[in-house]
Amino acid sequence: MIFSNHVLLRESLHAVLSTELEVTSVGGDDGEVLTAAHKIRPDVIVVDLDGPGRHGLRTVRLLVAELPECAVVALTGRHTPHALRAALTAGARGFASRQQPPAELVDLIRRVGRGERMIHPGTALATLAAMHNPLSARERDVLRRAARGMPSAAIASELFLSEGTIRNYLSSAVRKLNCRNRLEAARLAEEAGWI
């Protein structure tokens, strides 16, 4: 189900998504979308956050409160950490971009419908970049070299540190970034622009 007060956006989304998904479009106010959602009981409801009056977050909160079994995807043109945080706090299980290619949007909607939480990749990266970098200067030095595939012994030699100290820095970086291993931590730190 699509909810947007922008007729052109609503109809365009309907045309694009209906080739892959069963879609119903609704305009109007919160009452109309709630009535339609209670009647149809969709698996996923895409809510445009950027509509006139910008009441999309209120709509998300109402849908989540009244129909918790329906997953809500917030759709927006604003790719900011604040917009993402607001949508997730309101209860959205997905965060999509108006600029997303149709195939990606369909995939995001399907995955949210299966119970996954999905965030537009560009917004996720912007949010990570905006976060405070939790790594110390030395952890960044060590992780930067690990990202290039250097073994701990080579990193230790290059930085004039013991191999045990290098392992400690790597373990600390992995723990701080909540990753499983040094390669995952290095990839995350690179994507966030920290190394």
PDB file of C-alpha atoms in Angstrom:
ATOM      1  CA  MET A   1       0.000   0.000   0.000  1.00  0.00           C
ATOM      2  CA  ILE A   2       1.262   3.506  -0.867  1.00  0.00           C
ATOM      3  CA  PHE A   3       0.256   6.610   1.070  1.00  0.00           C
ATOM      4  CA  SER A   4       1.135  10.003  -0.386  1.00  0.00           C
ATOM      5  CA  ASN A   5      -0.676  13.283  -0.920  1.00  0.00           C
ATOM      6  CA  HIS A   6       1.503  13.997  -3.961  1.00  0.00           C
ATOM      7  CA  VAL A   7      -0.690  12.658  -6.753  1.00  0.00           C
ATOM      8  CA  LEU A   8       2.136  12.427  -9.289  1.00  0.00           C
ATOM      9  CA  LEU A   9       4.430  10.604  -6.857  1.00  0.00           C
ATOM     10  CA  ARG A  10       1.655   8.263  -5.716  1.00  0.00           C
ATOM     11  CA  GLU A  11       0.627   7.371  -9.273  1.00  0.00           C
ATOM     12  CA  SER A  12       4.244   6.987 -10.426  1.00  0.00           C
ATOM     13  CA  LEU A  13       5.056   4.679  -7.531  1.00  0.00           C
ATOM     14  CA  HIS A  14       1.887   2.707  -8.190  1.00  0.00           C
ATOM     15  CA  ALA A  15       2.818   2.268 -11.860  1.00  0.00           C
ATOM     16  CA  VAL A  16       6.380   1.197 -11.066  1.00  0.00           C
ATOM     17  CA  LEU A  17       5.662  -1.063  -8.095  1.00  0.00           C
ATOM     18  CA  SER A  18       2.551  -2.756  -9.481  1.00  0.00           C
ATOM     19  CA  THR A  19       4.665  -4.562 -12.088  1.00  0.00           C
ATOM     20  CA  GLU A  20       6.336  -6.482  -9.233  1.00  0.00           C
ATOM     21  CA  LEU A  21       3.993  -6.201  -6.239  1.00  0.00           C
ATOM     22  CA  GLU A  22       0.291  -6.066  -5.433  1.00  0.00           C
ATOM     23  CA  VAL A  23      -0.250  -2.352  -4.785  1.00  0.00           C
ATOM     24  CA  THR A  24      -3.049  -0.092  -3.543  1.00  0.00           C
ATOM     25  CA  SER A  25      -2.587   3.684  -3.501  1.00  0.00           C
ATOM     26  CA  VAL A  26      -4.183   6.048  -1.013  1.00  0.00           C
ATOM     27  CA  GLY A  27      -4.132   9.823  -0.720  1.00  0.00           C
ATOM     28  CA  GLY A  28      -5.858  12.095   1.736  1.00  0.00           C
ATOM     29  CA  ASP A  29      -5.349  12.348   5.460  1.00  0.00           C
ATOM     30  CA  ASP A  30      -4.425  10.028   8.331  1.00  0.00           C
ATOM     31  CA  GLY A  31      -8.033   8.917   8.749  1.00  0.00           C
ATOM     32  CA  GLU A  32      -8.267   7.777   5.133  1.00  0.00           C
ATOM     33  CA  VAL A  33      -5.027   5.812   5.231  1.00  0.00           C
ATOM     34  CA  LEU A  34      -5.987   4.165   8.530  1.00  0.00           C
ATOM     35  CA  THR A  35      -9.424   3.215   7.200  1.00  0.00           C
ATOM     36  CA  ALA A  36      -7.898   1.756   4.040  1.00  0.00           C
ATOM     37  CA  ALA A  37      -5.178  -0.067   5.979  1.00  0.00           C
ATOM     38  CA  HIS A  38      -7.706  -1.627   8.390  1.00  0.00           C
ATOM     39  CA  LYS A  39      -9.764  -2.796   5.409  1.00  0.00           C
ATOM     40  CA  ILE A  40      -6.922  -4.064   3.188  1.00  0.00           C
ATOM     41  CA  ARG A  41      -4.470  -5.268   5.884  1.00  0.00           C
ATOM     42  CA  PRO A  42      -1.366  -4.866   3.685  1.00  0.00           C
ATOM     43  CA  ASP A  43       1.945  -6.498   4.569  1.00  0.00           C
ATOM     44  CA  VAL A  44       3.810  -3.238   3.901  1.00  0.00           C
ATOM     45  CA  ILE A  45       2.697   0.396   3.790  1.00  0.00           C
ATOM     46  CA  VAL A  46       4.957   2.934   2.058  1.00  0.00           C
ATOM     47  CA  VAL A  47       4.416   6.365   3.643  1.00  0.00           C
ATOM     48  CA  ASP A  48       5.658   9.520   1.925  1.00  0.00           C
ATOM     49  CA  LEU A  49       7.236  11.698   4.625  1.00  0.00           C
ATOM     50  CA  ASP A  50       7.536  14.749   2.385  1.00  0.00           C
ATOM     51  CA  GLY A  51       3.859  15.359   1.625  1.00  0.00           C
ATOM     52  CA  PRO A  52       2.068  18.670   2.088  1.00  0.00           C
ATOM     53  CA  GLY A  53       2.122  19.671   5.729  1.00  0.00           C
ATOM     54  CA  ARG A  54       4.750  16.986   6.328  1.00  0.00           C
ATOM     55  CA  HIS A  55       2.575  14.846   8.563  1.00  0.00           C
ATOM     56  CA  GLY A  56       4.225  11.623   7.406  1.00  0.00           C
ATOM     57  CA  LEU A  57       5.861  10.848  10.746  1.00  0.00           C
ATOM     58  CA  ARG A  58       2.531  11.223  12.524  1.00  0.00           C
ATOM     59  CA  THR A  59       1.017   8.828   9.976  1.00  0.00           C
ATOM     60  CA  VAL A  60       3.830   6.326  10.598  1.00  0.00           C
ATOM     61  CA  ARG A  61       3.235   6.480  14.374  1.00  0.00           C
ATOM     62  CA  LEU A  62      -0.528   5.987  13.952  1.00  0.00           C
ATOM     63  CA  LEU A  63      -0.102   3.040  11.573  1.00  0.00           C
ATOM     64  CA  VAL A  64       2.428   1.332  13.846  1.00  0.00           C
ATOM     65  CA  ALA A  65       0.170   1.836  16.883  1.00  0.00           C
ATOM     66  CA  GLU A  66      -3.031   0.619  15.222  1.00  0.00           C
ATOM     67  CA  LEU A  67      -1.649  -2.016  12.848  1.00  0.00           C
ATOM     68  CA  PRO A  68       1.588  -3.356  14.334  1.00  0.00           C
ATOM     69  CA  GLU A  69       1.482  -6.352  11.991  1.00  0.00           C
ATOM     70  CA  CYS A  70       1.896  -4.018   8.971  1.00  0.00           C
ATOM     71  CA  ALA A  71       5.477  -3.001   8.280  1.00  0.00           C
ATOM     72  CA  VAL A  72       5.924   0.673   7.426  1.00  0.00           C
ATOM     73  CA  VAL A  73       8.510   1.989   4.960  1.00  0.00           C
ATOM     74  CA  ALA A  74       9.242   5.714   5.214  1.00  0.00           C
ATOM     75  CA  LEU A  75       9.875   7.298   1.802  1.00  0.00           C
ATOM     76  CA  THR A  76      11.674  10.632   1.632  1.00  0.00           C
ATOM     77  CA  GLY A  77      13.912  12.893  -0.383  1.00  0.00           C
ATOM     78  CA  ARG A  78      15.811  13.908   2.760  1.00  0.00           C
ATOM     79  CA  HIS A  79      18.827  11.681   3.357  1.00  0.00           C
ATOM     80  CA  THR A  80      19.921  12.963   6.723  1.00  0.00           C
ATOM     81  CA  PRO A  81      20.723  11.199   9.977  1.00  0.00           C
ATOM     82  CA  HIS A  82      17.973  13.274  11.605  1.00  0.00           C
ATOM     83  CA  ALA A  83      15.334  12.111   9.074  1.00  0.00           C
ATOM     84  CA  LEU A  84      16.437   8.488   9.499  1.00  0.00           C
ATOM     85  CA  ARG A  85      16.366   8.702  13.295  1.00  0.00           C
ATOM     86  CA  ALA A  86      12.923  10.339  13.259  1.00  0.00           C
ATOM     87  CA  ALA A  87      11.473   7.657  10.959  1.00  0.00           C
ATOM     88  CA  LEU A  88      12.917   4.770  12.957  1.00  0.00           C
ATOM     89  CA  THR A  89      11.802   6.338  16.239  1.00  0.00           C
ATOM     90  CA  ALA A  90       8.279   6.667  14.799  1.00  0.00           C
ATOM     91  CA  GLY A  91       8.328   2.911  14.154  1.00  0.00           C
ATOM     92  CA  ALA A  92       9.235   2.583  10.465  1.00  0.00           C
ATOM     93  CA  ARG A  93      10.938  -0.703   9.607  1.00  0.00           C
ATOM     94  CA  GLY A  94      12.320   0.633   6.343  1.00  0.00           C
ATOM     95  CA  PHE A  95      13.751   3.924   5.113  1.00  0.00           C
ATOM     96  CA  ALA A  96      13.706   4.482   1.348  1.00  0.00           C
ATOM     97  CA  SER A  97      14.790   7.281  -0.948  1.00  0.00           C
ATOM     98  CA  ARG A  98      12.721   8.970  -3.622  1.00  0.00           C
ATOM     99  CA  GLN A  99      15.846   8.745  -5.794  1.00  0.00           C
ATOM    100  CA  GLN A 100      16.248   4.989  -5.376  1.00  0.00           C
ATOM    101  CA  PRO A 101      16.111   2.914  -8.571  1.00  0.00           C
ATOM    102  CA  PRO A 102      12.788   1.023  -8.838  1.00  0.00           C
ATOM    103  CA  ALA A 103      14.396  -2.422  -8.558  1.00  0.00           C
ATOM    104  CA  GLU A 104      16.109  -1.413  -5.293  1.00  0.00           C
ATOM    105  CA  LEU A 105      12.869  -0.007  -3.904  1.00  0.00           C
ATOM    106  CA  VAL A 106      10.991  -3.211  -4.768  1.00  0.00           C
ATOM    107  CA  ASP A 107      13.732  -5.265  -3.087  1.00  0.00           C
ATOM    108  CA  LEU A 108      13.645  -3.042   0.006  1.00  0.00           C
ATOM    109  CA  ILE A 109       9.846  -3.362   0.272  1.00  0.00           C
ATOM    110  CA  ARG A 110       9.980  -7.149  -0.145  1.00  0.00           C
ATOM    111  CA  ARG A 111      12.665  -7.507   2.495  1.00  0.00           C
ATOM    112  CA  VAL A 112      10.793  -5.295   4.961  1.00  0.00           C
ATOM    113  CA  GLY A 113       7.720  -7.443   4.277  1.00  0.00           C
ATOM    114  CA  ARG A 114       9.757 -10.503   5.293  1.00  0.00           C
ATOM    115  CA  GLY A 115      10.611  -8.884   8.616  1.00  0.00           C
ATOM    116  CA  GLU A 116      13.966  -7.285   7.858  1.00  0.00           C
ATOM    117  CA  ARG A 117      14.835  -3.701   8.710  1.00  0.00           C
ATOM    118  CA  MET A 118      16.137  -1.890   5.644  1.00  0.00           C
ATOM    119  CA  ILE A 119      17.765   1.516   5.217  1.00  0.00           C
ATOM    120  CA  HIS A 120      18.661   3.253   1.961  1.00  0.00           C
ATOM    121  CA  PRO A 121      22.451   2.679   1.642  1.00  0.00           C
ATOM    122  CA  GLY A 122      23.299   6.339   0.988  1.00  0.00           C
ATOM    123  CA  THR A 123      21.464   7.423   4.109  1.00  0.00           C
ATOM    124  CA  ALA A 124      23.096   4.699   6.185  1.00  0.00           C
ATOM    125  CA  LEU A 125      26.556   5.814   5.052  1.00  0.00           C
ATOM    126  CA  ALA A 126      25.761   9.494   5.685  1.00  0.00           C
ATOM    127  CA  THR A 127      24.592   8.558   9.167  1.00  0.00           C
ATOM    128  CA  LEU A 128      27.764   6.591   9.857  1.00  0.00           C
ATOM    129  CA  ALA A 129      29.925   9.447   8.585  1.00  0.00           C
ATOM    130  CA  ALA A 130      28.080  11.900  10.820  1.00  0.00           C
ATOM    131  CA  MET A 131      28.690   9.744  13.854  1.00  0.00           C
ATOM    132  CA  HIS A 132      31.581  10.519  16.133  1.00  0.00           C
ATOM    133  CA  ASN A 133      34.573   8.465  15.049  1.00  0.00           C
ATOM    134  CA  PRO A 134      35.091   6.050  17.956  1.00  0.00           C
ATOM    135  CA  LEU A 135      38.574   4.966  16.852  1.00  0.00           C
ATOM    136  CA  SER A 136      41.779   6.362  18.325  1.00  0.00           C
ATOM    137  CA  ALA A 137      44.488   7.656  15.975  1.00  0.00           C
ATOM    138  CA  ARG A 138      46.575   4.510  16.566  1.00  0.00           C
ATOM    139  CA  GLU A 139      43.581   2.202  15.962  1.00  0.00           C
ATOM    140  CA  ARG A 140      42.979   4.024  12.675  1.00  0.00           C
ATOM    141  CA  ASP A 141      46.652   3.595  11.683  1.00  0.00           C
ATOM    142  CA  VAL A 142      46.529  -0.122  12.426  1.00  0.00           C
ATOM    143  CA  LEU A 143      43.116  -0.657  10.796  1.00  0.00           C
ATOM    144  CA  ARG A 144      44.187   1.273   7.677  1.00  0.00           C
ATOM    145  CA  ARG A 145      47.074  -1.158   7.205  1.00  0.00           C
ATOM    146  CA  ALA A 146      44.876  -4.166   7.970  1.00  0.00           C
ATOM    147  CA  ALA A 147      42.475  -2.948   5.267  1.00  0.00           C
ATOM    148  CA  ARG A 148      45.346  -3.223   2.774  1.00  0.00           C
ATOM    149  CA  GLY A 149      45.753  -6.870   3.783  1.00  0.00           C
ATOM    150  CA  MET A 150      48.888  -6.484   5.875  1.00  0.00           C
ATOM    151  CA  PRO A 151      49.406  -9.235   8.466  1.00  0.00           C
ATOM    152  CA  SER A 152      49.850  -8.237  12.108  1.00  0.00           C
ATOM    153  CA  ALA A 153      53.610  -8.900  12.022  1.00  0.00           C
ATOM    154  CA  ALA A 154      54.105  -6.530   9.068  1.00  0.00           C
ATOM    155  CA  ILE A 155      51.960  -3.840  10.711  1.00  0.00           C
ATOM    156  CA  ALA A 156      53.986  -4.228  13.927  1.00  0.00           C
ATOM    157  CA  SER A 157      57.257  -3.871  12.041  1.00  0.00           C
ATOM    158  CA  GLU A 158      56.092  -0.804  10.109  1.00  0.00           C
ATOM    159  CA  LEU A 159      54.736   0.977  13.203  1.00  0.00           C
ATOM    160  CA  PHE A 160      57.597  -0.127  15.512  1.00  0.00           C
ATOM    161  CA  LEU A 161      55.202  -1.890  17.882  1.00  0.00           C
ATOM    162  CA  SER A 162      54.943  -5.465  19.113  1.00  0.00           C
ATOM    163  CA  GLU A 163      52.674  -7.915  17.343  1.00  0.00           C
ATOM    164  CA  GLY A 164      50.674  -8.328  20.574  1.00  0.00           C
ATOM    165  CA  THR A 165      50.064  -4.579  20.701  1.00  0.00           C
ATOM    166  CA  ILE A 166      48.823  -4.659  17.098  1.00  0.00           C
ATOM    167  CA  ARG A 167      46.427  -7.494  17.969  1.00  0.00           C
ATOM    168  CA  ASN A 168      45.172  -5.440  20.926  1.00  0.00           C
ATOM    169  CA  TYR A 169      44.530  -2.400  18.714  1.00  0.00           C
ATOM    170  CA  LEU A 170      42.707  -4.566  16.162  1.00  0.00           C
ATOM    171  CA  SER A 171      40.595  -6.242  18.863  1.00  0.00           C
ATOM    172  CA  SER A 172      39.716  -2.854  20.305  1.00  0.00           C
ATOM    173  CA  ALA A 173      38.675  -1.510  16.874  1.00  0.00           C
ATOM    174  CA  VAL A 174      36.577  -4.613  16.152  1.00  0.00           C
ATOM    175  CA  ARG A 175      34.839  -4.280  19.528  1.00  0.00           C
ATOM    176  CA  LYS A 176      34.223  -0.514  19.177  1.00  0.00           C
ATOM    177  CA  LEU A 177      32.706  -0.948  15.714  1.00  0.00           C
ATOM    178  CA  ASN A 178      30.664  -3.978  16.818  1.00  0.00           C
ATOM    179  CA  CYS A 179      32.101  -6.133  14.029  1.00  0.00           C
ATOM    180  CA  ARG A 180      32.967  -9.820  13.814  1.00  0.00           C
ATOM    181  CA  ASN A 181      36.555  -9.493  12.584  1.00  0.00           C
ATOM    182  CA  ARG A 182      39.252  -7.073  11.450  1.00  0.00           C
ATOM    183  CA  LEU A 183      38.250  -7.190   7.779  1.00  0.00           C
ATOM    184  CA  GLU A 184      34.657  -6.242   8.566  1.00  0.00           C
ATOM    185  CA  ALA A 185      35.880  -3.468  10.887  1.00  0.00           C
ATOM    186  CA  ALA A 186      38.241  -2.146   8.208  1.00  0.00           C
ATOM    187  CA  ARG A 187      35.473  -2.151   5.591  1.00  0.00           C
ATOM    188  CA  LEU A 188      33.067  -0.331   7.913  1.00  0.00           C
ATOM    189  CA  ALA A 189      35.700   2.257   8.868  1.00  0.00           C
ATOM    190  CA  GLU A 190      36.556   2.844   5.195  1.00  0.00           C
ATOM    191  CA  GLU A 191      32.894   3.283   4.223  1.00  0.00           C
ATOM    192  CA  ALA A 192      32.412   5.729   7.093  1.00  0.00           C
ATOM    193  CA  GLY A 193      35.457   7.720   5.979  1.00  0.00           C
ATOM    194  CA  TRP A 194      37.363   7.106   9.219  1.00  0.00           C
ATOM    195  CA  ILE A 195      40.431   5.516   7.603  1.00  0.00           C
TER     196      ILE A 195
END
